[in-house]
Coordinates of C-alpha atoms in Angstrom, one line a residue:
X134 CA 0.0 0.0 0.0
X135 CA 2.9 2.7 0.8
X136 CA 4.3 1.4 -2.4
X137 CA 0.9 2.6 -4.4
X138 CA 0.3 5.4 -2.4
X139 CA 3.6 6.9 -3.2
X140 CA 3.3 6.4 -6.7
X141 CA -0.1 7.8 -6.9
X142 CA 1.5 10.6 -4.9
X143 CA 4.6 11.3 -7.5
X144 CA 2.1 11.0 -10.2
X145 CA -0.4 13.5 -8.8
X146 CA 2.8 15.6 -8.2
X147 CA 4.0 15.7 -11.8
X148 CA 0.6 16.4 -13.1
X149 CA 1.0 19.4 -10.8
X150 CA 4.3 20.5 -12.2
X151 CA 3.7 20.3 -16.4
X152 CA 2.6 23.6 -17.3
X153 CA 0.3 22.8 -19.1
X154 CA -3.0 20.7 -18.0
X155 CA -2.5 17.1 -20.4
X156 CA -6.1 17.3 -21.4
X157 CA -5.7 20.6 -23.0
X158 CA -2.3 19.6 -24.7
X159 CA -4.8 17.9 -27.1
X160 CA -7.1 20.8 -28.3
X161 CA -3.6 22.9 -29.0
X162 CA -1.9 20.7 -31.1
X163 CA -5.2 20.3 -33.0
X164 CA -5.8 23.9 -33.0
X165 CA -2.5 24.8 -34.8
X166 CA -2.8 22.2 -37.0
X167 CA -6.0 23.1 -38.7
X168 CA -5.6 26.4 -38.9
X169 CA -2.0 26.5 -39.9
X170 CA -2.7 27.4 -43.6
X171 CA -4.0 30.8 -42.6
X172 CA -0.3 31.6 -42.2
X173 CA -0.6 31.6 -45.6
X174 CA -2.7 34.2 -46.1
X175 CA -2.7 37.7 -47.3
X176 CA -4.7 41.0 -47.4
X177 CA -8.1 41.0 -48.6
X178 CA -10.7 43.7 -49.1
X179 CA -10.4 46.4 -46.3
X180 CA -6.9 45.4 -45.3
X181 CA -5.6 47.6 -48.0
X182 CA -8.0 50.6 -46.8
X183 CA -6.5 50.1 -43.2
X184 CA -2.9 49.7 -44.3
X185 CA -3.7 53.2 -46.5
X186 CA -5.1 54.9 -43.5
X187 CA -2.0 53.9 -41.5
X188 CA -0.1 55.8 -43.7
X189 CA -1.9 59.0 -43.7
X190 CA -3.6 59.1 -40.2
X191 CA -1.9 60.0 -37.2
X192 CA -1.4 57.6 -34.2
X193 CA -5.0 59.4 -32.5
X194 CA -6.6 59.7 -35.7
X195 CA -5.9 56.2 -36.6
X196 CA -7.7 54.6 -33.4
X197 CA -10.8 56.7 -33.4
X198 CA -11.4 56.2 -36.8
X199 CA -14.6 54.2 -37.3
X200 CA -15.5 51.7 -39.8
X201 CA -18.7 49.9 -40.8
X202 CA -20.4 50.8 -37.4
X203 CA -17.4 49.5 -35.4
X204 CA -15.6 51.3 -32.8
X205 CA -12.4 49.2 -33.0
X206 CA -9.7 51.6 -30.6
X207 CA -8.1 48.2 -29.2
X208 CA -8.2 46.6 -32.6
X209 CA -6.2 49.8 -34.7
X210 CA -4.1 49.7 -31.5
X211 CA -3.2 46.1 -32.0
X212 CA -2.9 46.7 -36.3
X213 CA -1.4 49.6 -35.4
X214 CA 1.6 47.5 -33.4
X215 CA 1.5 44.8 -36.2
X216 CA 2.3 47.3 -38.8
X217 CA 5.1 48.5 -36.8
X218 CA 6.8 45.6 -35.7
X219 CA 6.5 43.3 -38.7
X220 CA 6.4 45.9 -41.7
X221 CA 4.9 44.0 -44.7
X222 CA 5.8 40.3 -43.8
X223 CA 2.1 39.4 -43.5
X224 CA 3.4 35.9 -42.4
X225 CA 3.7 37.2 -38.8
X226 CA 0.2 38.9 -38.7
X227 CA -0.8 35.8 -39.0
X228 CA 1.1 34.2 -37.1
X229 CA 0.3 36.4 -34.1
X230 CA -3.4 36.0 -34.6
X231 CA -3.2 31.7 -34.8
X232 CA -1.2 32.8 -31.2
X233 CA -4.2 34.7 -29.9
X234 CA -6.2 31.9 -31.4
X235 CA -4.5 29.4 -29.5
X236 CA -4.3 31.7 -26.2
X237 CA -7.9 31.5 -26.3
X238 CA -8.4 27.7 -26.6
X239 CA -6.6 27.7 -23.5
X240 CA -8.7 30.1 -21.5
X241 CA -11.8 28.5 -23.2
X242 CA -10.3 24.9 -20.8
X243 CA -9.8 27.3 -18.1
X244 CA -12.8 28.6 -18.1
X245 CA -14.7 25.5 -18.8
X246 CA -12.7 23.3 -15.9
X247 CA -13.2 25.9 -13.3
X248 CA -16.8 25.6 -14.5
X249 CA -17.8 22.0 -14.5
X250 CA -14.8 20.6 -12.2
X251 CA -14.1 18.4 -15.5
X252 CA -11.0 18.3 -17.3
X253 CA -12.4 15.7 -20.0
X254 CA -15.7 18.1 -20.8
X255 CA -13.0 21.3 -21.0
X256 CA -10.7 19.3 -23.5
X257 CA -13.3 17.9 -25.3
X258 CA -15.0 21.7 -25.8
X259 CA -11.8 23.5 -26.3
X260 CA -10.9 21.2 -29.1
X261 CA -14.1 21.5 -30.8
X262 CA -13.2 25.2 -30.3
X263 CA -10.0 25.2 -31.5
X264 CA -10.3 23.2 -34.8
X265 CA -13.7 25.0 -35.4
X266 CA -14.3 25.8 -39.5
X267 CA -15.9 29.1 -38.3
X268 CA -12.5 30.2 -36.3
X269 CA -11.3 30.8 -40.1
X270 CA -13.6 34.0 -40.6
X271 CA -11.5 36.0 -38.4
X272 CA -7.9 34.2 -38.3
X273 CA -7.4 34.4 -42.3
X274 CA -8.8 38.3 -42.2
X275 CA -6.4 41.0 -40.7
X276 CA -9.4 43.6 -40.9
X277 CA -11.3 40.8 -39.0
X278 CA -9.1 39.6 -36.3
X279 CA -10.9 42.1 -33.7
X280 CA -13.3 39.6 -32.9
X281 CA -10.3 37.4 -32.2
X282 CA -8.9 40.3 -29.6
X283 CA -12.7 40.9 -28.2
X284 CA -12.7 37.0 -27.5
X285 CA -9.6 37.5 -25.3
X286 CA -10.5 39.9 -23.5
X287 CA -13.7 38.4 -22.8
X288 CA -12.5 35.0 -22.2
X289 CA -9.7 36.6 -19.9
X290 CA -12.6 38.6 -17.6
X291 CA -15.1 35.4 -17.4
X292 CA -11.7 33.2 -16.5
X293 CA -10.7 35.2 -13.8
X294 CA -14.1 35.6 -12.3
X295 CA -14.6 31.8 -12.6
X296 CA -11.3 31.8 -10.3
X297 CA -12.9 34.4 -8.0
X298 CA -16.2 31.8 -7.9
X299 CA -14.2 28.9 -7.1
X300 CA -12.0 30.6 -4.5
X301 CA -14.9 31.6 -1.9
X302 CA -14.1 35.3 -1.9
X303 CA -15.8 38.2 -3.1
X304 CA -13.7 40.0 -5.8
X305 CA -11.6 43.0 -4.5
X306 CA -11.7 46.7 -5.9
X307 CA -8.5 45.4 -8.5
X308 CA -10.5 42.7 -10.0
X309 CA -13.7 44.7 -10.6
X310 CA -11.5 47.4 -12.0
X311 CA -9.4 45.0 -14.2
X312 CA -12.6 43.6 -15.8
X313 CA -14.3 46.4 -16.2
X314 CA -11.4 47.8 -18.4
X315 CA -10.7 44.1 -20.2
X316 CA -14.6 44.8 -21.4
X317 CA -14.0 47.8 -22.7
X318 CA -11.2 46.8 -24.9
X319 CA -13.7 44.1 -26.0
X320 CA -16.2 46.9 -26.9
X321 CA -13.9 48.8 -28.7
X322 CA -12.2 45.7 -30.5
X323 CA -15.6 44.7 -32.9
X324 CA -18.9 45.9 -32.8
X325 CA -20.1 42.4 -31.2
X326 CA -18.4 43.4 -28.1
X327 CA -20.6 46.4 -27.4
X328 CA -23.5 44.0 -26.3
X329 CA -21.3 41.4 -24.5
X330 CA -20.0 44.8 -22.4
X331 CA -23.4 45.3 -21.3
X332 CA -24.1 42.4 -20.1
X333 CA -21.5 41.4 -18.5
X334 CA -22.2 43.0 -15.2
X335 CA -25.6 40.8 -15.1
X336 CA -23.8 37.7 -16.4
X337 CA -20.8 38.7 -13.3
X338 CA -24.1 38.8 -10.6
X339 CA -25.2 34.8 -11.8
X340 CA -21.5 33.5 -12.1
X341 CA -20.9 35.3 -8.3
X342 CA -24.1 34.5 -6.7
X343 CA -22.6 33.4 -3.2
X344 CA -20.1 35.9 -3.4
X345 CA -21.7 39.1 -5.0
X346 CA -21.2 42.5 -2.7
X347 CA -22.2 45.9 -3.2
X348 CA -18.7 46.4 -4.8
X349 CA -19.6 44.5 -7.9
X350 CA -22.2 47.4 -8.2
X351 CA -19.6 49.5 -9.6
X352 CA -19.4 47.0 -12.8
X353 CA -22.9 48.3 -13.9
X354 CA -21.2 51.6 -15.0
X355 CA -20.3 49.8 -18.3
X356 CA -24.2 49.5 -19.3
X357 CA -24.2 53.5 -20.0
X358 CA -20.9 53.9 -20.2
X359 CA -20.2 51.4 -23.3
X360 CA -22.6 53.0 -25.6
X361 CA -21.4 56.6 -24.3
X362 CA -18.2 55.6 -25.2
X363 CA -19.2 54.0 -28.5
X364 CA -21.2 57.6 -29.8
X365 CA -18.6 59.4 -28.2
X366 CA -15.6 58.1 -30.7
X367 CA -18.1 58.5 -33.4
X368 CA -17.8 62.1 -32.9
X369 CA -14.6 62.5 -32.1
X370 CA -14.0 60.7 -35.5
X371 CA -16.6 63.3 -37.4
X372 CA -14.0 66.2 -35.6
X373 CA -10.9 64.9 -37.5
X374 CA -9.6 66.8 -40.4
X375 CA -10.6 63.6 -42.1
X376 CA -12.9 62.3 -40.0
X377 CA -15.8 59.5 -40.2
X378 CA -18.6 59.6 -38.0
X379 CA -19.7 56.3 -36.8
X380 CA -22.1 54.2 -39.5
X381 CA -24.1 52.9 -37.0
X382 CA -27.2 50.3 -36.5
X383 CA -29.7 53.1 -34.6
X384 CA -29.6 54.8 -38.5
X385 CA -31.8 51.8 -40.1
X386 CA -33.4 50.5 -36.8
X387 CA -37.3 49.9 -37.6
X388 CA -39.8 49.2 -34.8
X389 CA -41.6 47.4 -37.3
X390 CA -38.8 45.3 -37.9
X391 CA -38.4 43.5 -34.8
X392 CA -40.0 40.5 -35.6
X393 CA -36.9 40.1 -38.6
X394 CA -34.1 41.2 -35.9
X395 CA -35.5 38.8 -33.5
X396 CA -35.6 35.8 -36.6
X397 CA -32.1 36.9 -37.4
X398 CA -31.0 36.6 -33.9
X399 CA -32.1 33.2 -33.5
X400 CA -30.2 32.0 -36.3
X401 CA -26.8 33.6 -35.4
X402 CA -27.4 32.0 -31.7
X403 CA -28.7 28.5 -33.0
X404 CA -26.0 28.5 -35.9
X405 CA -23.6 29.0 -33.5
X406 CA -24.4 26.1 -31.1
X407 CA -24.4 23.6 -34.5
X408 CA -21.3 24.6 -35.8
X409 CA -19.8 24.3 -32.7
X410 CA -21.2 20.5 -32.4
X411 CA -21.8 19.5 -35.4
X412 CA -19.2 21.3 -37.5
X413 CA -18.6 18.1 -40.3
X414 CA -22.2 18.1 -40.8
X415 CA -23.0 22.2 -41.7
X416 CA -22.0 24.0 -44.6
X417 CA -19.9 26.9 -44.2
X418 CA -19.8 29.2 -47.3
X419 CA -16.1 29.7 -48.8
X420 CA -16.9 33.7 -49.8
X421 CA -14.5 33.2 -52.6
X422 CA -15.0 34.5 -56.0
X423 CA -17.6 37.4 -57.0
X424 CA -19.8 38.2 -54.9
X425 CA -22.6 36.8 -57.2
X426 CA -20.5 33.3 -57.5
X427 CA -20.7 33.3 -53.7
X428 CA -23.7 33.7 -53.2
X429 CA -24.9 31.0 -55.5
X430 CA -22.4 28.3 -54.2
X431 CA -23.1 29.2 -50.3
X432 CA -26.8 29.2 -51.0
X433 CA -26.8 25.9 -52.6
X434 CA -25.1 24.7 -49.6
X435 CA -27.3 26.2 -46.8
X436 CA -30.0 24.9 -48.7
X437 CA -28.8 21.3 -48.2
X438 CA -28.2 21.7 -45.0
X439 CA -31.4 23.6 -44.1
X440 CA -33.4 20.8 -43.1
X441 CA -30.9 19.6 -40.6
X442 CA -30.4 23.0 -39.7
X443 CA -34.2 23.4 -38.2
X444 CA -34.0 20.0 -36.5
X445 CA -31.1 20.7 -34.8
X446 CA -33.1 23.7 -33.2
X447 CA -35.5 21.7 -32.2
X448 CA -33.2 19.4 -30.3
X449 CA -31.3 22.1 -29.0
X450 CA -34.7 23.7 -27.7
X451 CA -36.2 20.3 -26.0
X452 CA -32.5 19.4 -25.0
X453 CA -31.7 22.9 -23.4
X454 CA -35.2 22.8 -21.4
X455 CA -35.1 19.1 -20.3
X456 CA -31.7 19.9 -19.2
X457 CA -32.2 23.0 -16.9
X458 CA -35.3 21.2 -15.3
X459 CA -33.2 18.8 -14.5
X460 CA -30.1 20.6 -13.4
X461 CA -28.8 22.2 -9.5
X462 CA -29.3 25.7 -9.4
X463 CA -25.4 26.3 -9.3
X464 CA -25.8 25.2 -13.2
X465 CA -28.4 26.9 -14.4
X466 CA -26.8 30.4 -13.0
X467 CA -23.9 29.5 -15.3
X468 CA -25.6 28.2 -17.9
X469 CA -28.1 31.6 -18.0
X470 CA -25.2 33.7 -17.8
X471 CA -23.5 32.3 -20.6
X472 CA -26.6 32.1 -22.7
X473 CA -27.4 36.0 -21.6
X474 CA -23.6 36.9 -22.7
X475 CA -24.0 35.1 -26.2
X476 CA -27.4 37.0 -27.3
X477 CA -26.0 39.6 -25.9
X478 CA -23.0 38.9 -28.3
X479 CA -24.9 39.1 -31.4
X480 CA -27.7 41.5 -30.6
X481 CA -26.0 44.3 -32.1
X482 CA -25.3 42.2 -35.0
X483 CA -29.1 41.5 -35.3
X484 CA -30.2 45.2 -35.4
X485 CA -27.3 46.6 -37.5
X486 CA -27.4 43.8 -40.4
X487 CA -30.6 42.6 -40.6
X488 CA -31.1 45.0 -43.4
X489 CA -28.6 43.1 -45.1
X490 CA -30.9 39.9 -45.5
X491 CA -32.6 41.4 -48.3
X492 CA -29.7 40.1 -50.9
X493 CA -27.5 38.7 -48.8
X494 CA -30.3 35.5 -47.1
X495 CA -29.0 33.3 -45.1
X496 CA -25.3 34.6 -45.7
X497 CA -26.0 37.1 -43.1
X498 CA -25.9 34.8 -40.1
X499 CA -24.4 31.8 -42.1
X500 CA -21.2 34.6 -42.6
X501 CA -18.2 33.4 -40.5
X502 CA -16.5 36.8 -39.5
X503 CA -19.3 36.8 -37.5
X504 CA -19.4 33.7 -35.1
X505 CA -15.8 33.7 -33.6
X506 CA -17.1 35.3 -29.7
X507 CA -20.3 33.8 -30.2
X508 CA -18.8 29.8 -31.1
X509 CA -17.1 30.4 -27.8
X510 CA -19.7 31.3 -25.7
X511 CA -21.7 28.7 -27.1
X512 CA -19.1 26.1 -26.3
X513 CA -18.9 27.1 -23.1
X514 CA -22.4 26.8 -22.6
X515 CA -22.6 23.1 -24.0
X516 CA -19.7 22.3 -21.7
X517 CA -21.5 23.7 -18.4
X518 CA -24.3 21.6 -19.6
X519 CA -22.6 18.6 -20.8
X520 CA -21.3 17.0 -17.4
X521 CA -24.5 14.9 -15.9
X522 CA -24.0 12.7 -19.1
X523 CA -20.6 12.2 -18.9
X524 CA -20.6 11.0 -15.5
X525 CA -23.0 8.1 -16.5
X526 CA -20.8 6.9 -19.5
X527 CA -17.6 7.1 -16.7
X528 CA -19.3 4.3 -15.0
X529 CA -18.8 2.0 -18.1
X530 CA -15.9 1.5 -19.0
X531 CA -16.9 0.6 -22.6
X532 CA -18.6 3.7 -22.3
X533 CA -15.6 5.7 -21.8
X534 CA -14.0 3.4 -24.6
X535 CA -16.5 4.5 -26.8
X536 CA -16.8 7.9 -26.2
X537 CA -13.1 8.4 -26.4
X538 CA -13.4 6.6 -29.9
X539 CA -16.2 9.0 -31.1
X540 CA -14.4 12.1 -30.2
X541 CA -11.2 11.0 -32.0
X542 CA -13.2 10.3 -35.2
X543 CA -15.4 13.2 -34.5
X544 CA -11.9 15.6 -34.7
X545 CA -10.6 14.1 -37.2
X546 CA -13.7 14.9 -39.9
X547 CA -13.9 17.9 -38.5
X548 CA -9.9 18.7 -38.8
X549 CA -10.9 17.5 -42.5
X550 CA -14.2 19.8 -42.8
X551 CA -11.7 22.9 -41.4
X552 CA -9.1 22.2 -44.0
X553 CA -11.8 22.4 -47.1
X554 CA -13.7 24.9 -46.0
X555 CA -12.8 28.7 -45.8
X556 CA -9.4 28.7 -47.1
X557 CA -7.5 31.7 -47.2
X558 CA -8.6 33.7 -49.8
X559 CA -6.9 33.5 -52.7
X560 CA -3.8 34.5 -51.4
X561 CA -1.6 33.6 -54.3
X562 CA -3.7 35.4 -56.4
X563 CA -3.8 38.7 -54.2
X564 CA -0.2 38.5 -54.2
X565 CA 0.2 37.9 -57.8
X566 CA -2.1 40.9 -58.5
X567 CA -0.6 43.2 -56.4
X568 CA 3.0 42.1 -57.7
X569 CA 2.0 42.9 -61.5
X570 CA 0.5 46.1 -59.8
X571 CA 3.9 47.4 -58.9
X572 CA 5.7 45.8 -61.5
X573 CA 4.0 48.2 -63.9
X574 CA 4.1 51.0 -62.1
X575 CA 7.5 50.8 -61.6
X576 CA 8.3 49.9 -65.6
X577 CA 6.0 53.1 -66.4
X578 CA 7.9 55.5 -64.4
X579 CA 11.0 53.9 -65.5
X580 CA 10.4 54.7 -68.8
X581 CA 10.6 58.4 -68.1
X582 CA 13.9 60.3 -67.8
X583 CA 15.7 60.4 -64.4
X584 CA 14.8 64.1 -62.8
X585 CA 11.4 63.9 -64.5
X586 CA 7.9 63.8 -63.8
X587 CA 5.9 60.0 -64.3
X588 CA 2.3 61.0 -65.1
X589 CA 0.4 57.4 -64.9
X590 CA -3.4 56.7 -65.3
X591 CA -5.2 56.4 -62.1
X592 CA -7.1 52.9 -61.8
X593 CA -9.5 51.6 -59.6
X594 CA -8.0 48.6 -57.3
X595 CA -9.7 45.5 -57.5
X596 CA -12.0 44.4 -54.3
X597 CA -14.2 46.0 -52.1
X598 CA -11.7 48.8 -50.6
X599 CA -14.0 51.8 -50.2
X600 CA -15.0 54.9 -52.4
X601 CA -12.1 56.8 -50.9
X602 CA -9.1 54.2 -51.9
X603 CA -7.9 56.4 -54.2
X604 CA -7.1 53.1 -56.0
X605 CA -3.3 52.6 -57.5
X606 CA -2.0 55.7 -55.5
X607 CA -2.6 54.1 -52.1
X608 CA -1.3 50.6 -53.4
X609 CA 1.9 52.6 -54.4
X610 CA 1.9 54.8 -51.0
X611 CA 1.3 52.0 -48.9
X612 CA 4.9 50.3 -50.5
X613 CA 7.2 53.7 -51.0
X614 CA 7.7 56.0 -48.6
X615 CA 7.6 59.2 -50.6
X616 CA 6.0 60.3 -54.2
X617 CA 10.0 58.8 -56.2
X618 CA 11.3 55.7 -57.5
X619 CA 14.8 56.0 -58.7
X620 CA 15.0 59.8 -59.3
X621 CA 11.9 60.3 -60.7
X622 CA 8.5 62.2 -59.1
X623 CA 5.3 60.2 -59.6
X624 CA 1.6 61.5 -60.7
X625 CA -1.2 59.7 -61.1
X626 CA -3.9 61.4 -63.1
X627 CA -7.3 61.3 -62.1
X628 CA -9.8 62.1 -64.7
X629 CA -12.8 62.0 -62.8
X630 CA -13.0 65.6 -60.6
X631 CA -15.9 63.9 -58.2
X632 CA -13.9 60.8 -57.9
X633 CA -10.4 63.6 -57.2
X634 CA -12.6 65.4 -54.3
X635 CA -13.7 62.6 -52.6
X636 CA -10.0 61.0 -52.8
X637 CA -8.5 64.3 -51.2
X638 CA -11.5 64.4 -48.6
X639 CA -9.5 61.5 -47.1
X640 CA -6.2 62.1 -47.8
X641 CA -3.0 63.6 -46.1
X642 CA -0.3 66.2 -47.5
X643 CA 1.3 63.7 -49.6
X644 CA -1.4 61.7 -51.2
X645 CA -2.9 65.0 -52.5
X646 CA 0.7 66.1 -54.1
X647 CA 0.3 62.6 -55.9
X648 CA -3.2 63.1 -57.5
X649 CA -3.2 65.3 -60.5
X650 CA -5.3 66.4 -62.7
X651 CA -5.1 66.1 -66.6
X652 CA -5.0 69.9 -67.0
X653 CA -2.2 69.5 -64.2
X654 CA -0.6 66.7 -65.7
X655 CA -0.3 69.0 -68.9
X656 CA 1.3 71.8 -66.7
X657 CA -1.3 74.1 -66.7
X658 CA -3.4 75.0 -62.8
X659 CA -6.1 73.9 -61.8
X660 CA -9.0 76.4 -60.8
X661 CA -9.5 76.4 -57.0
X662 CA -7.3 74.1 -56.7
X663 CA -4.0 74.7 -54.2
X664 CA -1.3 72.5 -55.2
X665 CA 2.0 71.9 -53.3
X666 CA 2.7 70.9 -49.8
X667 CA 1.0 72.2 -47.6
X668 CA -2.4 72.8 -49.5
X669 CA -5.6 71.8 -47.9

């Protein structure tokens, strides 16, 4: 017996010491596997618009800007630090956001073991999490990695309240502080965050119910003070010399609408939960090609997988209510908090894009940029649930057998369903285009003698980059840092005057001494036009 006992002992005792829980070693390795090929990647759509506006904004004008109703501070910070430390080698951008990926399958377990008590149930989950198709919405898009940063910081403020629950205290002044400020990154990394902000005091109250004080009182602050916040950098955005106001949901919110936002909102929440448990089995659109092309070949597959789609609601519905009748009341807090936090999660979503369902259809909640938070939450949720039934199939051991057997298979089609579906987009080919781009550029001014003038034609860039992308300009400001190559000044000619105005609307000192006109490009002035540095 002192023999046994002793080993037992030395074996609890290394457990103890690896840094890393063995149970979660699993869902890592898996994680990076997967989703390796987004290192891949390269820029797509508005990563050339942010790149461009990193070169003309200044640091404070850069983070307030807004974009498509999001208030994303903490985001331009973090693109912001990316563009300084790694210059143009967009294979550690993406590298850093697999990292943050992989950072949060780990808080995911942490949070998920301090919840259930259950290392099995939190490996199991944060696999599912980490090989998830839907993670490669946001990993393989640099303008869509905020959801990744507002996951962290989310998943960082639940995992230490979970600690704060399991340690019998009530939080101190620091940790109310700390999360309070961890959710206001999240607000301010994607517009999904500004709902999770909200709730999170309430969600705080059912995870703390034996240890809630008047102290956490002071978390309920964030419910005004996130949207304050939020309309606040909208108009300190509209204040900049080139300023955008925020885009925001309020502007096509309809009263008469709320039966759609509600609809809408129970498909992001229910699509969430079945691509999280059934990700082999649901179709996730690829987005790659025109946008008509895409649409045809992601409706096509929705529509097969509609019909399973509704059934699994109705499981999840009866399985969800059978399951809270039957569970303590410790559970059901959890389990209600993390439910509140998740339609919290995509309740701004709801109201701000349900307009979008009149030609977009199902690709609005089907979309995967969209789902990274809420596939989460909705892990975590299952995984709070989950336990009751693995404690019956632990007292067989064929059970176990079996269950362990299912899970392997179950990763491994889904590790093949991740690797087929949402690729990174076309990466060689936006490489390819924007190295002919530059290539004949650079022949064009070439051709001109050395102390002279390059006058080229202003193009449009391919993709969905914004009306004020002044098109081949930015591409060549974003890679030289002044208007020369080789001795010679370079012009680009834009014939359009509407399109000219609206490009120097948005552009800095520079940018406007490299837009022309044609009469300028002839050498004869513009009228009311100011040209040199300087000119505004």
């Amino acid at each position: 017996m002192g023999r046994t006992g002793s080993h037992q002992e030395l074996r609890r005792s290394s457990r103890r010491s690896f840094p890393i829980p063995l149970t979660l070693v699993p869902a890592l390795l898996l994680g990076f596997w997967v989703h390796a090929p987004v290192l891949g990647s390269f820029l797509f759509a508005d990563d050339y618009l942010h790149l461009y506006l990193w070169e003309i904004d200044s640091l404070p004008e850069f983070l307030v800007r807004t974009h498509g109703g999001h208030a994303l501070a903490a985001w331009r910070a973090s693109f912001w630090l990316q563009r300084s430390l790694f210059g143009m080698h967009f294979e550690l951008w993406f590298a850093s956001i697999l990292a943050l990926h992989l950072l949060n399958v780990a808080l995911f377990y942490g949070i998920a073991e301090g919840l259930t008590g259950r290392p099995r149930v939190a490996g199991a989950g944060a696999a599912l999490f980490a090989l998830s198709p839907l993670a490669r919405g946001a990993l393989g898009w640099i303008s869509v990695h905020g959801s990744v940063l507002l996951a962290t910081f989310t998943l960082w403020a639940l995992y230490e309240v979970v600690r704060v629950a399991r340690s019998g205290e009530a939080p101190g002044p620091g940790s109310l502080i700390r999360w309070s400020l961890l959710m206001l990154l999240a607000a301010n990394s994607f517009g999904l965050g500004l709902g999770l902000a909200m709730a999170f005091p309430f969600a705080c109250v059912l995870l703390l119910w034996q240890r809630r004080s008047r102290g956490m009182l002071w978390l309920f602050v964030l419910v005004p003070l996130v949207p304050l916040l939020y309309f606040g950098t909208g108009w300190l955005a509209a204040q900049m010399p080139r300023g955008s106001g925020i885009w925001s949901a309020t502007r096509q919110l309809d009263w008469h609408r709320i039966p759609s936002y509600l609809e809408l909102l129970r498909s992001l929440v229910v699509y969430a939960f079945a691509s999280f448990s059934l990700p082999p089995l649901l179709a996730v659109p690829t987005f790659r090609g025109e946008a008509g092309e895409a649409s045809r070949t992601a409706g096509f597959a929705l529509g097969m997988a509609r019909p399973l789609f509704r059934a699994f609601t109705l499981a999840l519905l009866l399985g969800f209510g059978i399951r809270m009748l039957r569970a303590t009341a410790p559970v059901r807090r959890q389990a209600l908090a993390l439910l509140l936090l998740l339609l919290a999660c995509y309740a701004p979503l709801a109201l701000g894009r349900e307009w979008m369902s009149a030609f977009w259809g199902d690709l609005v909640w089907a979309n995967p940029r969209y789902h990274y938070p809420g596939l989460a939450l909705a892990g975590l949720t299952l995984c709070v649930l989950a336990p009751p039934l693995s404690g019956r199939l632990a007292q067989r051991k064929r059970g176990v057998a079996l269950a362990a057997a299912g899970f392997v298979v179950w990763f491994a089609i889904s590790a093949a369903a991740s690797s087929r579906y949402y690729a990174p987009r076309n990466a060689d080919e936006g490489r390819a285009l924007v190295a002919r781009t530059l290539a004949r550029i650079r022949e064009q001014v070439l051709a001109t003698p050395i102390g002279g003038t390059a006058y080229l034609p202003l193009r449009r860039f391919p993709g969905h980059v914004g009306s004020h992308f002044p098109g081949e300009a930015a591409l060549f400001a974003i890679h030289h840092p002044d208007n020369e190559l080789e001795g010679r000044s370079v012009r680009f000619v834009a014939p359009i005057p509407g399109d000219l105005r609206i490009f120097e609307r948005f552009a800095d000192e520079r940018v406007r001494e490299l837009l022309v006109t044609p009469r300028e490009a002839r050498g004869l002035p513009e009228r009311g036009r100011a040209r040199g540095r300087g000119a505004r």
